[in-house]
Coordinates of C-alpha atoms in Angstrom, one line a residue:
M258 CA -26.5 22.1 9.3
G259 CA -26.9 20.8 12.9
V260 CA -24.0 20.5 15.3
E261 CA -24.1 18.0 18.2
V262 CA -22.1 19.4 21.2
F263 CA -20.8 16.7 23.5
S264 CA -20.2 17.7 27.1
P265 CA -18.8 15.4 29.8
P266 CA -21.3 14.1 32.4
Q267 CA -21.3 15.4 35.9
G268 CA -18.5 13.8 37.9
A269 CA -17.0 12.0 34.9
G270 CA -13.6 10.4 35.4
E271 CA -13.7 10.5 39.2
E272 CA -13.5 6.8 39.7
K273 CA -10.4 5.1 38.1
Y274 CA -8.4 1.9 38.3
V275 CA -6.3 0.0 35.8
S276 CA -7.6 -3.3 34.3
H277 CA -5.1 -6.1 33.9
L278 CA -7.4 -8.5 32.1
N279 CA -5.8 -10.2 29.2
R280 CA -7.9 -10.5 26.0
R281 CA -9.1 -14.0 26.6
Q282 CA -10.3 -13.1 30.1
A283 CA -12.0 -10.0 28.8
L284 CA -13.8 -12.0 26.2
R285 CA -15.0 -14.5 28.7
L286 CA -16.1 -11.7 31.0
F287 CA -18.0 -10.1 28.2
A288 CA -19.7 -13.3 27.1
A289 CA -20.8 -13.9 30.7
A290 CA -22.1 -10.4 31.2
G291 CA -24.0 -10.4 27.9
V292 CA -25.8 -7.2 27.0
A293 CA -25.4 -5.9 30.6
G294 CA -21.8 -5.1 29.7
A295 CA -23.0 -2.2 27.6
T296 CA -24.2 -0.3 30.7
A297 CA -21.5 -1.5 33.2
P298 CA -19.1 1.0 34.7
L299 CA -15.8 1.8 33.0
L300 CA -13.1 -0.7 33.8
S301 CA -10.2 1.8 33.7
A302 CA -9.4 5.4 33.2
C303 CA -5.7 5.0 32.4
S304 CA -4.2 4.4 29.0
D305 CA -0.6 4.2 27.8
T306 CA -1.0 6.4 24.7
G307 CA 2.2 8.5 25.0
S308 CA 0.3 11.3 26.7
S309 CA 0.5 12.4 30.3
D310 CA -2.4 11.6 32.7
S311 CA -4.6 14.7 32.4
S312 CA -6.1 14.1 35.8
S313 CA -2.7 14.7 37.6
A314 CA -2.3 18.3 36.6
L315 CA -4.4 21.4 36.6
P316 CA -5.8 22.6 33.3
T317 CA -3.3 24.8 31.4
G318 CA -5.9 27.1 29.8
P319 CA -9.5 27.5 28.8
P320 CA -11.5 24.7 27.2
V321 CA -10.7 23.8 23.6
K322 CA -13.2 23.1 20.7
I323 CA -12.6 20.0 18.6
G324 CA -14.8 19.5 15.5
M325 CA -15.7 15.9 14.5
I326 CA -16.9 15.1 11.0
V327 CA -18.4 11.6 10.9
P328 CA -21.5 10.0 9.2
L329 CA -24.3 10.4 11.7
T330 CA -27.0 9.4 9.2
G331 CA -27.2 7.4 6.0
S332 CA -25.5 4.3 4.7
R333 CA -22.3 4.9 6.6
K334 CA -23.9 5.6 10.0
D335 CA -22.5 2.4 11.6
L336 CA -19.0 3.3 10.5
G337 CA -19.5 6.8 12.0
N338 CA -20.7 5.3 15.3
E339 CA -17.5 3.2 15.6
M340 CA -15.3 6.3 14.8
D341 CA -17.3 8.3 17.4
N342 CA -17.0 5.5 20.0
G343 CA -13.2 5.4 19.8
F344 CA -12.8 9.2 20.3
Q345 CA -15.4 9.3 23.1
L346 CA -13.8 6.4 24.9
Y347 CA -10.5 8.2 25.0
L348 CA -12.2 11.3 26.4
K349 CA -13.9 9.2 29.1
L350 CA -10.6 7.7 30.1
H351 CA -8.9 11.1 30.4
D352 CA -11.4 13.1 32.4
F353 CA -12.8 14.6 29.2
K354 CA -9.6 16.6 28.7
L355 CA -7.0 16.8 26.0
G356 CA -3.7 18.3 26.9
N357 CA -5.1 19.1 30.4
R358 CA -7.8 21.2 28.9
K359 CA -11.5 20.5 29.0
V360 CA -12.9 19.6 25.6
E361 CA -16.0 20.8 23.8
L362 CA -16.6 18.2 21.1
L363 CA -18.8 19.5 18.2
R364 CA -20.0 16.7 15.9
V365 CA -21.3 17.4 12.4
D366 CA -22.8 14.9 10.0
E367 CA -20.5 14.1 7.1
G368 CA -23.5 12.9 5.1
E369 CA -23.3 10.9 1.9
T370 CA -21.7 13.3 -0.5
P371 CA -18.4 15.3 -0.7
E372 CA -20.4 18.5 -0.7
I373 CA -22.0 17.8 2.6
G374 CA -18.6 16.9 4.1
R375 CA -17.0 20.1 2.8
A376 CA -19.9 22.2 4.2
A377 CA -19.4 20.5 7.6
A378 CA -15.7 21.5 7.6
E379 CA -16.5 25.1 6.6
K380 CA -19.0 25.5 9.4
L381 CA -16.8 24.1 12.1
I382 CA -13.8 26.2 11.0
K383 CA -15.5 29.5 10.1
E384 CA -18.5 29.6 12.4
D385 CA -17.6 27.5 15.4
R386 CA -13.9 28.4 15.2
V387 CA -12.6 25.0 16.3
L388 CA -9.0 24.4 17.3
A389 CA -8.7 21.2 15.2
L390 CA -10.8 18.7 13.3
T391 CA -11.0 14.9 13.4
G392 CA -12.9 12.1 11.8
V393 CA -13.9 12.0 8.0
A394 CA -15.0 8.5 6.8
A395 CA -15.1 8.8 3.0
A396 CA -12.2 9.4 0.6
A397 CA -14.2 11.7 -1.5
S398 CA -15.1 13.9 1.5
M399 CA -11.4 14.1 2.5
L400 CA -10.4 15.3 -0.9
A401 CA -13.3 17.8 -1.0
I402 CA -12.3 19.5 2.3
K403 CA -8.6 19.5 1.7
D404 CA -8.4 23.1 0.4
V405 CA -10.7 24.3 3.2
V406 CA -8.4 22.9 5.9
E407 CA -5.2 24.0 4.2
A408 CA -6.5 27.6 3.6
A409 CA -7.7 27.9 7.2
A410 CA -4.4 26.4 8.6
V411 CA -6.5 24.3 11.0
P412 CA -5.1 20.8 11.6
L413 CA -7.3 17.8 10.7
V414 CA -6.3 14.5 12.4
G415 CA -8.3 12.2 10.1
S416 CA -9.2 8.7 11.5
N417 CA -10.4 6.8 8.4
A418 CA -10.3 8.3 4.8
S419 CA -6.8 8.4 3.4
P420 CA -6.7 8.3 -0.4
T421 CA -3.3 8.0 -2.1
S422 CA -4.2 11.1 -4.2
L423 CA -4.1 13.3 -1.0
Q424 CA -0.7 14.9 -1.6
S425 CA 1.2 17.9 -0.3
A426 CA -1.1 18.6 2.6
K427 CA 0.5 20.4 5.5
Y428 CA -2.4 20.4 7.9
I429 CA -3.9 16.9 7.3
W430 CA -2.7 14.0 9.4
R431 CA -4.1 10.5 9.3
T432 CA -4.2 7.8 12.0
S433 CA -5.6 5.1 9.8
F434 CA -3.7 4.0 6.7
V435 CA -3.2 5.0 3.1
A436 CA -5.8 3.3 0.8
N437 CA -3.2 1.3 -1.2
E438 CA -1.6 -0.3 1.8
P439 CA -4.0 -3.2 2.5
G440 CA -3.5 -4.5 -1.1
Q441 CA 0.3 -3.9 -0.9
A442 CA 0.5 -5.8 2.4
L443 CA -1.5 -8.8 1.1
G444 CA 0.0 -9.2 -2.4
K445 CA 3.0 -11.5 -1.7
W446 CA 1.1 -13.6 0.8
A447 CA -1.7 -14.1 -1.7
A448 CA 0.8 -15.0 -4.4
D449 CA 2.3 -17.7 -2.1
N450 CA -1.0 -19.1 -1.0
A451 CA -3.5 -18.8 -3.9
G452 CA -2.7 -22.4 -4.9
G453 CA -3.2 -21.7 -8.6
S454 CA -5.0 -18.8 -10.3
L455 CA -6.7 -16.0 -8.4
A456 CA -9.8 -14.1 -9.5
I457 CA -10.2 -10.4 -8.6
V458 CA -13.6 -8.8 -8.0
A459 CA -14.2 -5.3 -6.7
A460 CA -16.9 -2.6 -6.5
D461 CA -16.4 0.2 -9.0
Y462 CA -16.1 2.8 -6.2
P463 CA -16.1 6.3 -7.7
G464 CA -12.5 7.5 -7.7
D465 CA -11.4 4.9 -5.2
D466 CA -9.6 2.0 -6.9
D467 CA -6.3 2.3 -4.9
E468 CA -6.8 -0.9 -2.9
V469 CA -7.5 -3.2 -5.7
N470 CA -4.9 -1.8 -8.1
S471 CA -2.2 -1.9 -5.5
F472 CA -3.1 -5.5 -4.7
L473 CA -2.9 -6.5 -8.4
E474 CA 0.5 -4.8 -8.8
H475 CA 2.1 -6.5 -5.8
F476 CA 0.4 -9.9 -6.4
K477 CA 1.7 -10.0 -10.0
G478 CA 5.1 -8.6 -8.8
A479 CA 5.3 -11.7 -6.5
N480 CA 4.6 -14.0 -9.6
G481 CA 1.0 -14.5 -8.7
T482 CA -1.3 -15.8 -11.5
V483 CA -4.4 -13.8 -12.3
N484 CA -7.5 -15.7 -13.4
G485 CA -9.3 -14.3 -16.5
N486 CA -8.6 -10.8 -17.9
G487 CA -7.9 -9.0 -14.7
I488 CA -10.3 -7.2 -12.4
R489 CA -14.0 -8.1 -12.5
F490 CA -15.6 -4.8 -11.5
T491 CA -19.2 -4.7 -10.2
P492 CA -21.4 -1.6 -10.2
F493 CA -21.1 0.7 -7.1
Q494 CA -23.7 -0.3 -4.4
Q495 CA -24.8 -3.4 -6.3
K496 CA -26.7 -5.8 -4.1
D497 CA -26.8 -9.0 -6.3
F498 CA -23.5 -10.7 -6.8
T499 CA -24.7 -14.1 -8.0
Q500 CA -23.6 -13.6 -11.6
V501 CA -20.0 -12.6 -10.8
L502 CA -19.7 -15.3 -8.2
S503 CA -20.9 -17.9 -10.6
Q504 CA -18.3 -16.7 -13.2
V505 CA -15.5 -17.0 -10.6
K506 CA -16.7 -20.4 -9.4
N507 CA -16.8 -21.8 -13.0
S508 CA -13.5 -20.2 -14.0
G509 CA -11.2 -22.7 -12.4
A510 CA -9.8 -20.1 -10.0
T511 CA -8.5 -21.5 -6.8
A512 CA -8.7 -18.3 -4.8
M513 CA -10.4 -14.9 -4.9
F514 CA -9.5 -11.3 -3.9
A515 CA -12.5 -9.1 -3.1
F516 CA -12.7 -5.4 -2.3
Y517 CA -16.1 -4.4 -0.7
A518 CA -17.1 -2.4 2.3
G519 CA -20.2 -1.6 4.3
A520 CA -23.5 -3.0 3.1
S521 CA -21.9 -4.3 -0.1
A522 CA -19.5 -6.3 2.0
V523 CA -22.4 -7.9 3.9
D524 CA -24.3 -8.8 0.8
F525 CA -21.2 -10.1 -1.0
V526 CA -20.1 -12.4 1.9
K527 CA -23.5 -13.9 2.4
Q528 CA -23.9 -14.6 -1.3
Y529 CA -20.4 -16.0 -1.5
R530 CA -21.2 -18.5 1.3
A531 CA -24.5 -19.4 -0.4
A532 CA -22.6 -20.1 -3.7
K533 CA -20.8 -23.1 -2.0
F534 CA -17.3 -22.8 -3.5
P535 CA -15.3 -26.0 -3.3
A536 CA -13.3 -27.0 -0.2
G537 CA -9.9 -25.4 -0.1
F538 CA -11.0 -22.2 -2.0
K539 CA -9.6 -19.1 -0.3
L540 CA -11.3 -15.7 -0.1
M541 CA -8.9 -12.9 0.8
A542 CA -9.4 -9.1 1.0
P543 CA -8.6 -5.8 2.6
G544 CA -9.8 -5.7 6.2
S545 CA -12.9 -3.7 5.3
L546 CA -14.6 -6.9 4.0
T547 CA -15.1 -8.3 7.5
E548 CA -14.3 -5.4 9.9
G549 CA -16.3 -4.1 12.8
Y550 CA -20.0 -3.8 12.3
V551 CA -20.1 -5.7 9.0
L552 CA -18.8 -8.9 10.7
K553 CA -21.7 -8.7 13.1
Q554 CA -24.1 -8.7 10.2
Q555 CA -22.3 -11.4 8.2
G556 CA -22.1 -13.8 11.1
A557 CA -21.0 -17.3 10.5
D558 CA -21.0 -16.7 6.7
A559 CA -17.7 -14.9 7.1
Q560 CA -15.8 -17.8 8.7
G561 CA -12.5 -18.6 7.0
I562 CA -12.0 -15.3 5.1
Y563 CA -8.5 -13.9 5.2
T564 CA -7.9 -10.2 5.5
A565 CA -5.0 -7.7 5.8
M566 CA -5.4 -5.0 8.3
N567 CA -3.4 -2.7 10.6
Y568 CA -5.2 -4.0 13.7
S569 CA -6.6 -7.2 15.2
P570 CA -8.5 -7.4 18.5
D571 CA -6.2 -10.2 19.8
L572 CA -2.9 -8.3 19.5
D573 CA -1.0 -9.1 22.7
N574 CA 0.2 -5.7 24.1
A575 CA -0.8 -3.8 27.3
A576 CA -2.4 -0.9 25.4
N577 CA -4.7 -3.3 23.5
R578 CA -5.7 -5.4 26.5
R579 CA -6.9 -2.2 28.3
F580 CA -8.5 -0.9 25.1
I581 CA -10.4 -4.1 24.5
A582 CA -11.6 -4.3 28.1
D583 CA -12.7 -0.7 28.4
Y584 CA -14.4 -0.6 25.0
Q585 CA -16.4 -3.7 25.8
K586 CA -17.5 -2.4 29.1
V587 CA -18.7 0.9 27.6
F588 CA -20.1 -0.2 24.2
G589 CA -20.8 -3.9 24.6
S590 CA -18.8 -5.0 21.6
I591 CA -15.2 -5.7 20.3
P592 CA -13.6 -2.6 18.8
S593 CA -12.7 -2.3 15.2
T594 CA -9.8 -0.6 13.4
Y595 CA -12.2 2.4 12.9
A596 CA -12.7 2.8 16.6
M597 CA -9.0 2.2 17.3
A598 CA -7.8 4.9 14.8
S599 CA -10.2 7.4 16.2
Y600 CA -9.0 6.6 19.7
D601 CA -5.5 7.2 18.5
A602 CA -6.5 10.5 16.9
A603 CA -7.6 11.6 20.4
A604 CA -4.3 10.4 21.8
V605 CA -2.4 12.5 19.1
L606 CA -4.4 15.6 20.0
D607 CA -4.0 15.0 23.7
K608 CA -0.2 14.9 23.5
A609 CA 0.1 17.7 20.9
I610 CA -2.3 20.1 22.7
G611 CA -0.2 19.6 25.9
D612 CA 3.0 20.3 24.0
A613 CA 1.6 23.3 22.1
S614 CA 0.1 25.0 25.2
R615 CA 3.5 26.3 26.1
P616 CA 3.5 29.3 25.8
N617 CA 0.5 29.8 23.6
L618 CA -2.0 27.4 22.0
D619 CA -3.5 28.0 18.5
S620 CA -4.1 25.9 15.4
F621 CA -0.7 26.8 14.0
S622 CA 1.3 25.8 17.1
L623 CA -0.9 22.7 17.4
N624 CA 0.0 21.6 13.9
A625 CA 3.7 22.2 14.6
A626 CA 3.4 20.1 17.8
I627 CA 1.8 17.2 15.9
G628 CA 4.8 17.2 13.5
K629 CA 7.1 16.8 16.5
L630 CA 5.4 13.9 18.1
G631 CA 7.3 10.7 18.7
Q632 CA 5.9 7.2 19.0
I633 CA 2.3 6.7 19.9
D634 CA 1.7 3.7 22.2
S635 CA -1.4 2.3 20.5
P636 CA -3.6 -0.8 20.7
R637 CA -2.3 -1.7 17.2
G638 CA 1.3 -1.5 18.5
G639 CA 3.6 1.5 18.6
W640 CA 3.6 3.7 15.6
Q641 CA 4.7 7.2 14.5
F642 CA 3.9 9.6 11.7
S643 CA 5.9 9.2 8.5
Q644 CA 6.9 12.0 6.2
N645 CA 3.5 11.5 4.5
R646 CA 1.7 12.3 7.7
T647 CA 0.4 8.8 7.9
P648 CA 1.3 6.0 10.4
L649 CA 4.5 4.0 9.9
Q650 CA 2.9 0.7 11.2
R651 CA 2.8 -3.0 11.1
W652 CA 0.3 -4.9 8.9
Y653 CA -1.3 -8.2 10.0
L654 CA -2.9 -11.2 8.3
R655 CA -6.2 -12.2 10.0
Q656 CA -8.7 -15.0 9.5
V657 CA -12.3 -14.9 10.6
R658 CA -12.7 -17.7 13.3
M659 CA -14.5 -18.5 16.5
D660 CA -12.4 -17.1 19.3
G661 CA -14.0 -18.7 22.4
A662 CA -17.7 -17.9 22.1
L663 CA -17.2 -14.9 19.8
L664 CA -16.6 -14.6 16.0
S665 CA -13.5 -12.5 15.4
N666 CA -10.8 -11.5 13.0
V667 CA -8.1 -13.6 14.6
L668 CA -4.4 -12.7 14.0
T669 CA -2.5 -15.4 12.1
A670 CA 0.7 -13.7 11.0
E671 CA 2.6 -10.4 10.7
L672 CA 2.8 -9.4 7.0
T673 CA 5.0 -6.3 6.7
T674 CA 5.6 -2.7 7.9
L675 CA 4.4 0.1 5.8
G676 CA 4.2 3.9 5.9

């Protein structure tokens, strides 16, 4: 299994200043710059993440090894790229240091199966002897590596996969969200806004029905009316949704909840638009339906879709304004929740490594330091770890709209706080 070792470029982090662009200005700047923005210099190298500026102090010890497990190939490669981007951006803005120590980032491909993900964790822990792990895109991979991480007592700050069945872990922390939370956040709003009966369609993801079942529970708990006999499941990785969309369209439903991600989300949204549902029909979903790279591929077909997510690019706070501007300058695109959660994973490690370095730094002391962290000043808004080692955070309702010249998941309301 190959390992990609990321080392900072010569002179990285030497030129710094703080950007004060608001999001609208940043979007206009990006639109004017076009693709040239992808190769432009970094706007800023300062970020309010709750950690100290690593450039203002001498390193407190030798370099640290951090292992990153993300999809580098296969069907989830685009998701892996966004997770990688968020972590790399944080390193760029902090002189390629975490806790005032130079970082050696070792990236291993998560692959497409839980077995590959588990092998990646074993290699990083046993052969490369990393201080900590981060990443992990798939819920099945997270569950497969749990006992490896716990037995080795090496902390994993996961930045995407967070199944509800992951219980009693002492060394696994998540900066994303628990899988049942998007449905829980959206349930009451959907019941109040469905306008009649709501159809539910979802991919039959192996062992991953937390999101749709949670939505159904909270939708019905808020007196929402379900169309038909409950959930219409479609086969995992199905590409043709014309039959189920026709069933929903002819059912008399006035709204639909859909749970799809990745390539399936792209196919579903394009075929939904082609089906020409009547005016006023609402499509709502967990944020994965229109998030990040999938929205780019869906294009105008995604307009009008409502989603629940823990992040929106137009959140008006200082940390997000800087994050948006810096991300666009480096990568030429608007960041997703996947990039944001990985950026925050780096922020968690930054602060915890600095705290754990006194007097001695090892995986055990690092894990203890993570448990003592307070609030993280994040682009999503301030959050902190709950007793479940997941974020206590706000949830937002978004709608896909044109925001200036760009299509975006635009914030429309705050839904709830979960964690």
